[in-house]
N, CA and C of each residue as an Amber inpcrd file, in Angstrom:
protein
   615
  12.2130000 -15.8750000  -2.6310000  11.0570000 -15.0360000  -2.2990000
  11.4870000 -13.8760000  -1.4260000  10.9960000 -12.6920000  -1.7140000
  11.3400000 -11.5260000  -0.9050000  10.7500000 -11.6640000   0.4880000
  11.5390000 -11.2660000   1.4540000  11.0490000 -11.3020000   2.8290000
   9.9180000 -10.3050000   2.9620000   8.8830000 -10.6680000   3.6950000
   7.7100000  -9.8090000   3.8460000   7.7910000  -9.0530000   5.1710000
   9.0190000  -8.6370000   5.5190000   9.2360000  -7.7820000   6.6910000
   8.6490000  -8.3590000   7.9670000   8.5780000  -9.6840000   8.0510000
   8.0600000 -10.2930000   9.2600000   6.5640000 -10.0870000   9.4490000
   5.8870000  -9.5780000   8.4180000   4.4490000  -9.3240000   8.5230000
   3.6780000 -10.4820000   7.9130000   2.9520000 -11.1990000   8.7440000
   2.1570000 -12.3090000   8.2330000   0.8040000 -11.7960000   7.7560000
   0.2940000 -12.4590000   6.7390000  -0.9870000 -12.0620000   6.1940000
  -2.0120000 -13.1580000   6.4400000  -3.1440000 -12.8080000   7.0330000
  -4.1680000 -13.8220000   7.3310000  -4.7510000 -14.4150000   6.0630000
  -5.1870000 -15.6480000   6.1750000  -5.7220000 -16.3790000   5.0190000
  -6.9340000 -15.6730000   4.4290000  -7.7230000 -14.9970000   5.2620000
  -8.9550000 -14.3950000   4.7410000  -8.7060000 -13.1770000   3.8580000
  -7.4240000 -12.7900000   3.6580000  -7.1050000 -11.7510000   2.6860000
  -6.7460000 -12.3470000   1.3250000  -6.6850000 -13.6690000   1.2610000
  -6.3230000 -14.3510000   0.0170000  -7.5630000 -14.5000000  -0.8620000
  -7.4610000 -14.0470000  -2.1110000  -8.6090000 -14.0980000  -3.0230000
  -9.0300000 -15.5330000  -3.3210000  -8.0710000 -16.4510000  -3.3850000
  -8.4180000 -17.8600000  -3.6310000  -9.2670000 -18.4140000  -2.4970000
  -8.8870000 -18.0570000  -1.2640000  -9.6520000 -18.5130000  -0.1000000
 -11.0510000 -17.9200000  -0.1140000 -11.1420000 -16.6460000  -0.4600000
 -12.4350000 -15.9710000  -0.4740000 -13.3520000 -16.5410000  -1.5470000
 -12.7700000 -16.9080000  -2.6990000 -13.5870000 -17.3620000  -3.8230000
 -13.8490000 -18.8670000  -3.8230000 -12.8850000 -19.6480000  -3.3160000
 -12.9830000 -21.1030000  -3.4600000 -12.9070000 -21.8760000  -2.1470000
 -12.7060000 -21.1810000  -1.0340000 -12.6820000 -21.8580000   0.2470000
 -11.2800000 -22.2470000   0.6880000 -11.1390000 -22.7270000   1.9240000
  -9.8210000 -22.9900000   2.5150000  -9.0090000 -24.0680000   1.8240000
  -9.6590000 -25.0530000   1.1910000  -8.9040000 -26.1280000   0.5540000
  -8.0640000 -25.6250000  -0.6160000  -8.4640000 -24.4930000  -1.1980000
  -7.7350000 -23.9600000  -2.3530000  -6.3600000 -23.4260000  -1.9730000
  -6.1580000 -23.1330000  -0.6830000  -4.8770000 -22.5410000  -0.2720000
  -4.2240000 -23.3100000   0.8760000  -4.7220000 -24.5020000   1.1940000
  -4.1940000 -25.2020000   2.3540000  -2.7040000 -25.5190000   2.2280000
  -2.2140000 -25.6720000   0.9860000  -0.7890000 -25.9540000   0.7720000
   0.0790000 -24.7100000   0.9530000  -0.5570000 -23.5510000   1.0960000
   0.1770000 -22.2890000   1.2560000   0.0840000 -21.7460000   2.6760000
  -0.5210000 -22.5140000   3.5650000  -0.7330000 -22.0720000   4.9460000
   0.2900000 -22.7320000   5.8650000   0.8870000 -21.9390000   6.7320000
   1.8390000 -22.4840000   7.7010000   1.0710000 -23.3000000   8.7510000
   1.4320000 -24.5620000   8.9790000   0.7260000 -25.3860000   9.9680000
   0.9230000 -24.9310000  11.4140000   1.8990000 -24.0550000  11.6440000
   2.1650000 -23.6000000  13.0110000   1.3510000 -22.3610000  13.3520000
   1.4710000 -21.3140000  12.5210000   0.7800000 -20.0440000  12.8300000
  -0.5600000 -19.9200000  12.1110000  -0.8040000 -20.7700000  11.0970000
  -2.0700000 -20.8090000  10.3460000  -2.3170000 -19.5570000   9.5150000
  -1.2480000 -18.7710000   9.2590000  -1.3250000 -17.6770000   8.3010000
  -0.6560000 -18.1180000   7.0070000  -0.7350000 -17.2870000   5.9640000
  -0.0300000 -17.6040000   4.7290000   1.4750000 -17.6500000   5.0050000
   2.1550000 -18.5420000   4.3300000   3.5860000 -18.7300000   4.5510000
   4.3590000 -17.4340000   4.3240000   5.2430000 -17.1410000   5.2500000
   6.0770000 -15.9470000   5.1560000   7.5370000 -16.3780000   5.1620000
   8.2320000 -16.1430000   4.0310000   9.6390000 -16.5050000   3.9100000
   9.8410000 -17.9720000   4.3120000   9.2100000 -18.9140000   3.6090000
   9.1170000 -20.2960000   4.0850000  10.4170000 -21.0900000   3.9820000
  10.4740000 -22.1320000   4.7950000  11.4870000 -23.1760000   4.7130000
  10.7790000 -24.5150000   4.5440000  11.4810000 -25.4730000   3.9470000
  10.9210000 -26.8020000   3.7090000  11.6090000 -27.8270000   4.6000000
  10.8670000 -28.8440000   5.0030000  11.4220000 -29.9700000   5.7630000
  11.8110000 -31.0860000   4.7930000  12.5800000 -32.0700000   5.2450000
  12.9060000 -33.2070000   4.3650000  11.6710000 -33.9590000   3.8750000
  10.5720000 -33.8680000   4.6290000   9.3290000 -34.5370000   4.2250000
   8.4690000 -33.6430000   3.3260000   9.0570000 -32.5070000   2.9030000
   8.4250000 -31.5840000   1.9440000   7.1970000 -30.8640000   2.5110000
   7.2140000 -30.5710000   3.7940000   6.2180000 -29.6770000   4.3800000
   6.8640000 -28.2950000   4.5580000   6.0270000 -27.2720000   4.5470000
   6.5460000 -25.9020000   4.5660000   6.0570000 -25.1440000   5.7920000
   6.9590000 -24.3360000   6.3280000   6.6650000 -23.5270000   7.5090000
   7.3010000 -22.1460000   7.3400000   6.7170000 -21.1270000   7.9840000
   7.3550000 -19.8100000   7.9970000   8.7530000 -19.9360000   8.6080000
   9.6770000 -19.1520000   8.1170000  11.0410000 -19.1970000   8.6490000
  11.0430000 -18.9000000  10.1520000  10.2490000 -17.9080000  10.5560000
  10.2110000 -17.5620000  11.9820000   9.6070000 -18.6930000  12.8110000
   8.6540000 -19.4280000  12.2320000   8.0770000 -20.5730000  12.9500000
   9.1020000 -21.6950000  13.0890000   9.9340000 -21.8670000  12.0640000
  11.0140000 -22.8580000  12.1530000  11.9910000 -22.4780000  13.2600000
  12.2810000 -21.1930000  13.3800000  13.1830000 -20.7460000  14.4360000
  12.5810000 -21.0320000  15.8120000  11.2820000 -20.8610000  15.9340000
  10.6200000 -21.1670000  17.2130000  10.6590000 -22.6710000  17.5170000
  10.5320000 -23.5050000  16.4780000  10.6400000 -24.9550000  16.6730000
  12.0410000 -25.3250000  17.1600000  13.0400000 -24.6530000  16.5860000
  14.4220000 -24.9060000  17.0160000  14.6150000 -24.5170000  18.4820000
  14.1120000 -23.3290000  18.8310000  14.2690000 -22.8530000  20.2090000
  13.5870000 -23.7880000  21.2050000  12.4880000 -24.3930000  20.7720000
  11.7660000 -25.3290000  21.6370000  12.3340000 -26.7410000  21.5440000
  13.3830000 -26.8870000  20.7280000  14.0500000 -28.1780000  20.5280000
  13.0800000 -29.2640000  20.0470000  12.1270000 -28.8500000  19.2140000
  11.2100000 -29.8120000  18.5910000  11.8910000 -30.3320000  17.3260000
  12.2660000 -31.5960000  17.3300000  13.1120000 -32.1530000  16.2830000
  12.3520000 -33.0040000  15.2770000  11.0340000 -32.9110000  15.2900000
  10.2200000 -33.6560000  14.3250000   9.2240000 -32.7160000  13.6530000
   8.7860000 -33.0690000  12.4690000   7.8080000 -32.2680000  11.7250000
   6.4800000 -32.2830000  12.4670000   5.8790000 -31.1040000  12.7190000
   4.5900000 -31.0590000  13.4230000   3.4570000 -31.7580000  12.6810000
   3.6270000 -31.9990000  11.3780000   2.5590000 -32.6370000  10.6010000
   2.6780000 -34.1540000  10.5370000   3.9070000 -34.6570000  10.3780000
   4.0500000 -36.1020000  10.1540000   5.0320000 -36.7790000  11.1100000
   5.6480000 -35.9900000  11.9820000   6.5820000 -36.5160000  12.9940000
   7.8850000 -37.0820000  12.4240000   8.1840000 -36.8110000  11.1720000
   9.4740000 -37.2200000  10.6360000  10.5660000 -36.2770000  11.1500000
  11.7710000 -36.7720000  11.2070000  12.8730000 -36.0150000  11.7920000
  13.1910000 -34.7400000  10.9970000  13.3730000 -33.6570000  11.7380000
  13.8470000 -32.4130000  11.1350000  15.2240000 -32.0410000  11.6770000
  15.7920000 -32.9500000  12.4590000  17.1400000 -32.7640000  12.9820000
  17.8640000 -34.1000000  12.8590000  19.0390000 -34.0720000  12.2620000
  19.7620000 -35.3240000  12.0840000  21.0560000 -35.1160000  11.3420000
  21.5550000 -36.1710000  10.7600000  22.8600000 -36.1280000  10.1100000
  22.8430000 -35.2300000   8.8820000  23.8550000 -34.4000000   8.8010000
  24.0000000 -33.5090000   7.6550000  24.7550000 -34.1650000   6.5090000
  25.2630000 -35.3530000   6.7700000  26.0750000 -36.0290000   5.7690000
  27.5340000 -35.6100000   5.8230000  27.8580000 -34.7310000   6.7700000
  29.2290000 -34.2590000   6.9220000  29.8240000 -34.8270000   8.2090000
  31.1480000 -34.7630000   8.2910000  31.8400000 -35.2220000   9.4870000
  32.7400000 -34.1250000  10.0270000  32.9350000 -34.1270000  11.3570000
  33.8250000 -33.1460000  11.9520000  35.2810000 -33.5980000  11.8030000
  36.1870000 -32.8500000  12.4090000  37.6140000 -33.1480000  12.2750000
  38.0050000 -34.4950000  12.8720000  37.1710000 -34.9870000  13.7800000
  37.4540000 -36.2860000  14.4010000  36.7640000 -37.4430000  13.6900000
  36.0960000 -37.1300000  12.5750000  35.4510000 -38.1840000  11.8110000
  34.0660000 -38.5520000  12.2810000  33.5240000 -37.7610000  13.2130000
  32.1880000 -38.0650000  13.7200000  31.1260000 -37.3560000  12.8710000
  29.9780000 -38.0000000  12.7180000  28.8820000 -37.4170000  11.9370000
  28.3860000 -36.1310000  12.6000000  28.1120000 -35.1480000  11.7790000
  27.6340000 -33.8570000  12.2760000  26.1180000 -33.7900000  12.1210000
  25.4190000 -33.6170000  13.2290000  23.9610000 -33.4480000  13.1940000
  23.6110000 -31.9740000  13.0570000  22.5200000 -31.6990000  12.3950000
  22.0900000 -30.3110000  12.2050000  20.5950000 -30.2800000  11.9130000
  20.0280000 -29.0580000  11.9050000  18.6350000 -28.8930000  11.5050000
  18.5350000 -29.0910000  10.0060000  17.4980000 -29.7580000   9.5670000
  17.3820000 -30.1810000   8.1750000  16.4160000 -29.3250000   7.3590000
  16.1250000 -28.1100000   7.8330000  15.2840000 -27.1910000   7.0630000
  16.0860000 -26.6580000   5.8690000  15.3980000 -26.4030000   4.7680000
  16.0700000 -25.8740000   3.5750000  15.1300000 -24.9370000   2.8320000
  15.6800000 -24.1690000   1.9090000  14.8440000 -23.2860000   1.0960000
  13.9390000 -24.1180000   0.1930000  12.7010000 -23.6760000  -0.0160000
  11.7830000 -24.4250000  -0.8910000  12.2300000 -24.3440000  -2.3470000
  11.7070000 -25.2390000  -3.1810000  12.0840000 -25.1870000  -4.5940000
  11.4440000 -23.9750000  -5.2750000  12.0230000 -23.5900000  -6.3960000
  11.6300000 -22.3480000  -7.0660000  10.1870000 -22.3760000  -7.5590000
   9.7160000 -23.5340000  -7.9890000   8.3380000 -23.6010000  -8.4870000
   7.3370000 -23.3160000  -7.3750000   7.6220000 -23.8090000  -6.1580000
   6.7350000 -23.5320000  -5.0290000   6.7580000 -22.0400000  -4.6940000
   7.9510000 -21.4380000  -4.7450000   8.0840000 -20.0080000  -4.4550000
   7.2850000 -19.1860000  -5.4570000   7.3540000 -19.5650000  -6.7370000
   6.5970000 -18.8360000  -7.7590000   5.0960000 -18.9160000  -7.5020000
   4.6240000 -20.0940000  -7.1030000   3.1970000 -20.2580000  -6.7950000
   2.8090000 -19.3740000  -5.6160000   3.6480000 -19.3900000  -4.5680000
   3.3470000 -18.5950000  -3.3780000   3.3460000 -17.1060000  -3.6870000
   4.3770000 -16.6460000  -4.4000000   4.4630000 -15.2170000  -4.7080000
   3.3390000 -14.7520000  -5.6350000   2.8000000 -15.6610000  -6.4340000
   1.7240000 -15.3000000  -7.3490000   0.3390000 -15.4180000  -6.7540000
   0.2560000 -15.8480000  -5.4980000  -1.0500000 -16.0060000  -4.8530000
  -1.7890000 -14.6670000  -4.8000000  -3.0050000 -14.5750000  -5.3500000
  -3.7230000 -13.2940000  -5.3700000  -4.2440000 -12.9090000  -3.9880000
  -3.9420000 -11.6660000  -3.6030000  -4.3590000 -11.1380000  -2.3080000
  -5.3240000  -9.9760000  -2.5080000  -6.3360000  -9.9120000  -1.6540000
  -7.3220000  -8.8390000  -1.7270000  -6.9490000  -7.7450000  -0.7300000
  -6.7240000  -6.5390000  -1.2260000  -6.4000000  -5.4250000  -0.3340000
  -7.6010000  -5.1170000   0.5490000  -7.3600000  -5.0430000   1.8440000
  -8.4430000  -4.8300000   2.8030000  -8.6150000  -3.3680000   3.1950000
  -7.7970000  -2.4790000   2.6110000  -7.9750000  -1.0590000   2.9150000
  -9.3330000  -0.5870000   2.4170000 -10.0450000   0.1460000   3.2620000
 -11.3970000   0.6000000   2.9500000 -11.4190000   1.3880000   1.6450000
 -12.2000000   0.9190000   0.6860000 -12.3300000   1.6210000  -0.5730000
 -11.4050000   1.1220000  -1.6610000 -10.5150000   0.1760000  -1.3590000
  -9.5760000  -0.3230000  -2.3760000 -10.1050000  -1.6080000  -2.9970000
  -9.8550000  -2.7560000  -2.3660000 -10.3330000  -4.0200000  -2.9030000
  -9.5480000  -4.5260000  -4.0940000  -8.3870000  -3.9190000  -4.3850000
  -7.5730000  -4.3530000  -5.5190000  -6.9570000  -5.7240000  -5.2180000
  -6.8250000  -6.5370000  -6.2590000  -6.2160000  -7.8680000  -6.1240000
  -4.7650000  -7.7870000  -6.5690000  -3.8390000  -8.1700000  -5.6560000
  -2.4060000  -8.0110000  -5.8660000  -1.7170000  -9.3490000  -5.6000000
  -0.7160000  -9.7450000  -6.4080000   0.0550000 -10.9590000  -6.0880000
   0.7630000 -10.8060000  -4.7380000   0.8650000 -11.8870000  -3.9960000
   1.4680000 -11.8400000  -2.6710000   2.8780000 -11.2600000  -2.6970000
   3.6440000 -11.5560000  -3.7520000   5.0090000 -11.0430000  -3.8370000
   5.0770000  -9.5300000  -3.9090000   3.9960000  -8.8810000  -4.3690000
   3.9570000  -7.4170000  -4.4810000   3.0780000  -6.7870000  -3.4100000
   2.4600000  -7.6240000  -2.5810000   1.4670000  -7.1370000  -1.6210000
   2.0540000  -6.1940000  -0.5620000   3.2280000  -6.5040000   0.0260000
   3.7720000  -5.5870000   1.0370000   4.0270000  -4.1810000   0.4820000
   4.5490000  -4.1050000  -0.7620000   4.7990000  -2.7990000  -1.3660000
   3.4970000  -2.0560000  -1.6450000   2.4760000  -2.8080000  -2.0470000
   1.1670000  -2.1830000  -2.2880000   0.6450000  -1.5400000  -1.0100000
   0.6970000  -2.2900000   0.0950000   0.1880000  -1.7760000   1.3670000
   1.0250000  -0.6170000   1.8850000   2.3430000  -0.6790000   1.6580000
   3.2420000   0.3210000   2.2320000   3.2880000   1.6230000   1.4380000
   3.1650000   1.5310000   0.0990000   3.4010000   2.7530000  -0.6720000
   2.5460000   2.9360000  -1.9170000   1.8230000   1.9290000  -2.3680000
   1.0910000   2.0330000  -3.6250000  -0.4090000   2.2470000  -3.4620000
  -0.9920000   1.6890000  -2.4290000  -2.4460000   1.7840000  -2.2660000
  -2.8540000   3.2150000  -1.9260000  -3.7290000   3.7820000  -2.7500000
  -4.1380000   5.1710000  -2.5160000  -5.1320000   5.2840000  -1.3590000
  -5.6280000   4.1330000  -0.8670000  -6.5660000   4.1540000   0.2490000
  -5.8730000   3.8650000   1.5880000  -4.5580000   3.6890000   1.5770000
  -3.8310000   3.4470000   2.8320000  -3.8160000   4.7300000   3.6590000
  -3.7320000   4.5820000   4.9740000  -3.6640000   5.7380000   5.8510000
  -2.2180000   6.2100000   5.9720000  -2.0080000   7.5040000   5.8170000
  -0.6760000   8.0940000   5.9510000  -0.7530000   9.2720000   6.9130000
   0.3450000   9.5130000   7.5900000   0.3970000  10.6040000   8.5710000
   0.7900000  11.8980000   7.8790000   0.1590000  12.9760000   8.2740000
   0.5100000  14.2900000   7.7470000   1.9810000  14.5760000   8.0580000
   2.6730000  15.1690000   7.0840000   4.1160000  15.3910000   7.2210000
   4.4540000  16.6380000   8.0300000   3.4710000  17.4860000   8.3160000
   3.7730000  18.7190000   9.0420000   4.0210000  18.4430000  10.5230000
   5.0620000  19.0560000  11.0500000   5.4150000  18.8910000  12.4590000
   4.2730000  19.3690000  13.3500000   3.9170000  18.5340000  14.3140000
   2.8540000  18.8900000  15.2420000   1.4950000  18.3480000  14.8560000
   1.3330000  17.9230000  13.5930000   0.0370000  17.3840000  13.1540000
   0.0230000  15.8800000  13.3780000  -1.0050000  15.3770000  14.0290000
  -1.1440000  13.9530000  14.3280000  -2.1960000  13.2710000  13.4400000
  -2.6930000  13.9950000  12.4320000  -3.7480000  13.4540000  11.5860000
  -3.2270000  12.3460000  10.6660000  -4.0410000  11.2880000  10.5030000
  -3.8000000  10.2460000   9.5200000  -4.9550000  10.2870000   8.5200000
  -4.6290000  10.4340000   7.2480000  -5.6550000  10.5410000   6.2090000
  -5.3310000   9.5440000   5.0990000  -6.3070000   9.2700000   4.2450000
  -6.0630000   8.3950000   3.1060000  -5.0660000   9.0660000   2.1590000
  -4.2510000   8.2360000   1.5070000  -3.1760000   8.7590000   0.6670000
  -3.7000000   9.6920000  -0.4230000  -4.8640000   9.3620000  -0.9880000
  -5.3830000  10.2040000  -2.0650000  -6.0170000  11.4990000  -1.5470000
  -6.0930000  11.6520000  -0.2120000  -6.6280000  12.8780000   0.3700000
  -5.5400000  13.7160000   1.0450000  -4.2980000  13.2120000   1.0010000
  -3.2180000  13.8770000   1.7170000  -2.9300000  15.2730000   1.1680000
  -2.9280000  15.4110000  -0.1460000  -2.6000000  16.7110000  -0.7430000
  -3.5830000  17.7940000  -0.3080000  -4.8750000  17.4770000  -0.3470000
  -5.8770000  18.4760000   0.0510000  -5.7930000  18.7610000   1.5460000
  -5.4920000  17.7280000   2.3490000  -5.3390000  17.9490000   3.7920000
  -4.1790000  18.8970000   4.0770000  -3.0450000  18.6760000   3.4060000
  -1.8600000  19.4820000   3.6870000  -2.0290000  20.9300000   3.2570000
  -2.8880000  21.1650000   2.2650000  -3.1430000  22.5450000   1.8430000
  -3.9230000  23.3230000   2.8990000  -4.7250000  22.5930000   3.7090000
  -5.5420000  23.2520000   4.7190000  -5.0970000  22.9530000   6.1390000
  -4.0340000  22.1700000   6.2960000  -3.5960000  21.7510000   7.6290000
  -3.2340000  22.9650000   8.4920000  -3.7610000  23.0590000   9.7130000
  -3.4370000  24.1990000  10.5910000  -1.9730000  24.2250000  11.0150000
  -1.2570000  23.1380000  10.7700000   0.1690000  23.0950000  11.1300000
   1.0740000  23.3600000   9.9320000   0.4860000  23.6670000   8.7700000
   1.3170000  23.9270000   7.5990000   2.1010000  25.2270000   7.7950000
   3.1760000  25.3740000   7.0720000   3.9650000  26.6030000   7.1310000
   3.6990000  27.4360000   5.8740000   3.5260000  28.7290000   6.0630000
   3.2900000  29.6700000   4.9560000   4.1360000  30.9090000   5.1900000
   4.2180000  31.7370000   4.1790000   4.9440000  32.9980000   4.3110000
   3.9590000  34.1320000   4.5370000   4.2650000  34.9580000   5.5040000
   3.4280000  36.1250000   5.8040000   3.3350000  37.0080000   4.5630000
   2.1260000  37.4100000   4.2040000   1.9150000  38.2150000   3.0120000
   2.5260000  39.6080000   3.1480000   2.7750000  40.0250000   4.3930000
   3.3080000  41.3690000   4.6170000   4.8380000  41.4000000   4.6890000
   5.4110000  40.4980000   5.4900000   6.8590000  40.5450000   5.7140000
   7.6030000  39.3250000   5.1950000   6.8880000  38.3440000   4.6630000
   7.4600000  37.1270000   4.1010000   8.0900000  36.2240000   5.1570000
   7.8250000  36.4680000   6.4280000   8.3360000  35.5820000   7.4760000
   7.5530000  34.2730000   7.4430000   8.2490000  33.1590000   7.6890000
   7.5990000  31.8530000   7.7070000   6.8350000  31.6800000   9.0100000
   5.5430000  31.3750000   8.8940000   4.7000000  31.2070000  10.0700000
   3.8560000  29.9510000   9.9010000   3.2900000  29.4720000  11.0080000
   2.4020000  28.3110000  10.9660000   1.0870000  28.7040000  10.3210000
   0.6070000  27.8600000   9.3790000  -0.5520000  28.2090000   8.5680000
  -1.7960000  28.5630000   9.3450000  -2.0500000  27.8520000  10.4420000
  -3.2680000  28.0990000  11.1870000  -3.2280000  29.3960000  11.9790000
  -2.0540000  30.0200000  12.0340000  -1.9060000  31.2050000  12.8740000
  -1.4610000  32.4270000  12.0970000  -1.4470000  32.3670000  10.7280000
  -0.8590000  33.4900000  10.0050000  -1.5900000  34.8040000  10.2410000
  -2.9260000  34.7270000  10.3930000  -3.6600000  35.9690000  10.6100000
  -3.2950000  36.5580000  11.9660000  -3.2570000  35.7020000  13.0010000
  -2.9170000  36.1800000  14.3390000  -1.4960000  36.7250000  14.3850000
  -0.5620000  36.0280000  13.7500000   0.8220000  36.4710000  13.7720000
   0.9740000  37.8040000  13.0500000   0.3170000  37.9120000  11.8840000
   0.4560000  39.1450000  11.1210000  -0.1560000  40.3320000  11.8630000
  -1.2410000  40.1140000  12.5740000  -1.9060000  41.2160000  13.2630000
  -1.2570000  41.5600000  14.5910000  -0.3620000  40.7150000  15.1050000
   0.2020000  40.9860000  16.4110000   1.7140000  41.1370000  16.4030000
   2.3900000  40.5790000  15.3640000   3.8480000  40.6190000  15.3500000
   4.4250000  41.3710000  14.1590000   3.7790000  41.2620000  13.0220000
   4.3560000  41.8370000  11.8140000   4.2800000  43.3690000  11.8560000
   5.4250000  44.0360000  11.7730000   5.4860000  45.5020000  11.8660000
   4.7110000  46.1480000  10.7320000   4.8650000  45.5930000   9.5100000
   4.1530000  46.1620000   8.3720000   2.6460000  46.0630000   8.5640000
   2.2070000  44.9180000   9.0730000   0.7760000  44.7470000   9.2940000
   0.2640000  45.7000000  10.3570000   1.0310000  45.8660000  11.4410000
   0.6210000  46.7740000  12.5010000   0.5650000  48.2160000  11.9900000
   1.5270000  48.5760000  11.1390000   1.5350000  49.9350000  10.6050000
   0.3080000  50.1790000   9.7450000  -0.0180000  49.1890000   8.8760000
  -1.2060000  49.3300000   8.0300000  -2.4720000  49.3650000   8.8710000
  -2.5170000  48.4990000   9.8970000  -3.6840000  48.4630000  10.7790000
  -3.8760000  49.8150000  11.4670000  -2.7770000  50.4150000  11.9410000
  -2.8550000  51.7140000  12.6200000  -3.3610000  52.7900000  11.6610000
  -2.8500000  52.7960000  10.4070000  -3.2760000  53.7870000   9.4290000
  -4.7640000  53.6720000   9.1320000  -5.2210000  52.4280000   8.9440000
  -6.6370000  52.2180000   8.6360000  -7.5310000  52.6640000   9.7790000
  -7.1330000  52.3340000  11.0100000  -7.9340000  52.7260000  12.1580000
  -7.9380000  54.2300000  12.3360000  -6.7980000  54.8900000  12.0670000
  -6.7000000  56.3540000  12.1970000  -7.5900000  57.0400000  11.1690000
  -7.6040000  56.4570000   9.9430000  -8.4490000  57.0310000   8.9040000
  -9.9250000  56.9390000   9.2760000 -10.2990000  55.7940000   9.8840000
 -11.6890000  55.6250000  10.3010000 -12.0770000  56.6600000  11.3550000
 -11.1500000  56.9240000  12.2770000 -11.4340000  57.8820000  13.3480000
 -11.5830000  59.2820000  12.7880000 -10.7180000  59.6420000  11.8220000
 -10.7570000  60.9830000  11.2430000 -12.0100000  61.2190000  10.4190000
 -12.5800000  60.1310000   9.9250000 -13.7800000  60.2740000   9.0990000
 -15.0580000  60.3780000   9.9170000 -14.9380000  60.1500000  11.2180000
 -16.1240000  60.2220000  12.0640000 -16.5360000  61.6850000  12.2070000
 -17.7910000  62.0470000  11.8910000 -18.2380000  63.4530000  11.9810000
 -18.2540000  63.9500000  13.4340000
């Protein structure tokens, strides 16, 4: 199963839970953090926990399964150079059929306006780059706006921090200031402005 970047997903985003209640997904929930399993490991008693939750159990030196109290630390079946049994943590990768079930679990996108149902294995990519209703930051330097992905193009066309070329001298300027820059810095613009103002004065009776 692909790692989900350490991002746990709450059970209430699972379509099975929403449609059929908690019992429909109880086998897919980590007993430690109570979220959907993320990069799971299995115990010898065939219970499943998030990999990060297993690491926390190790750090706390909890050597029994939190569900049934069976040992999760013990003989590895190997011996050291002196012939003594080697003890180790007994967590292992889950079987492939369980992984397929977990990765295929339907998830409901919670982004406002989306509501698309995506398999858990594809859910992180959907949230990160595929959902058109996800919030994205404007790419222009200095702009702090976050807009929906499907509105980004129109925002960037009107963003006051966009860069454009001056119509008079072709110098690159910030979009929200092109009029001010052209009227105060651009020599061609100032020359045209002076000519127009002079013509107006000469036409005054």
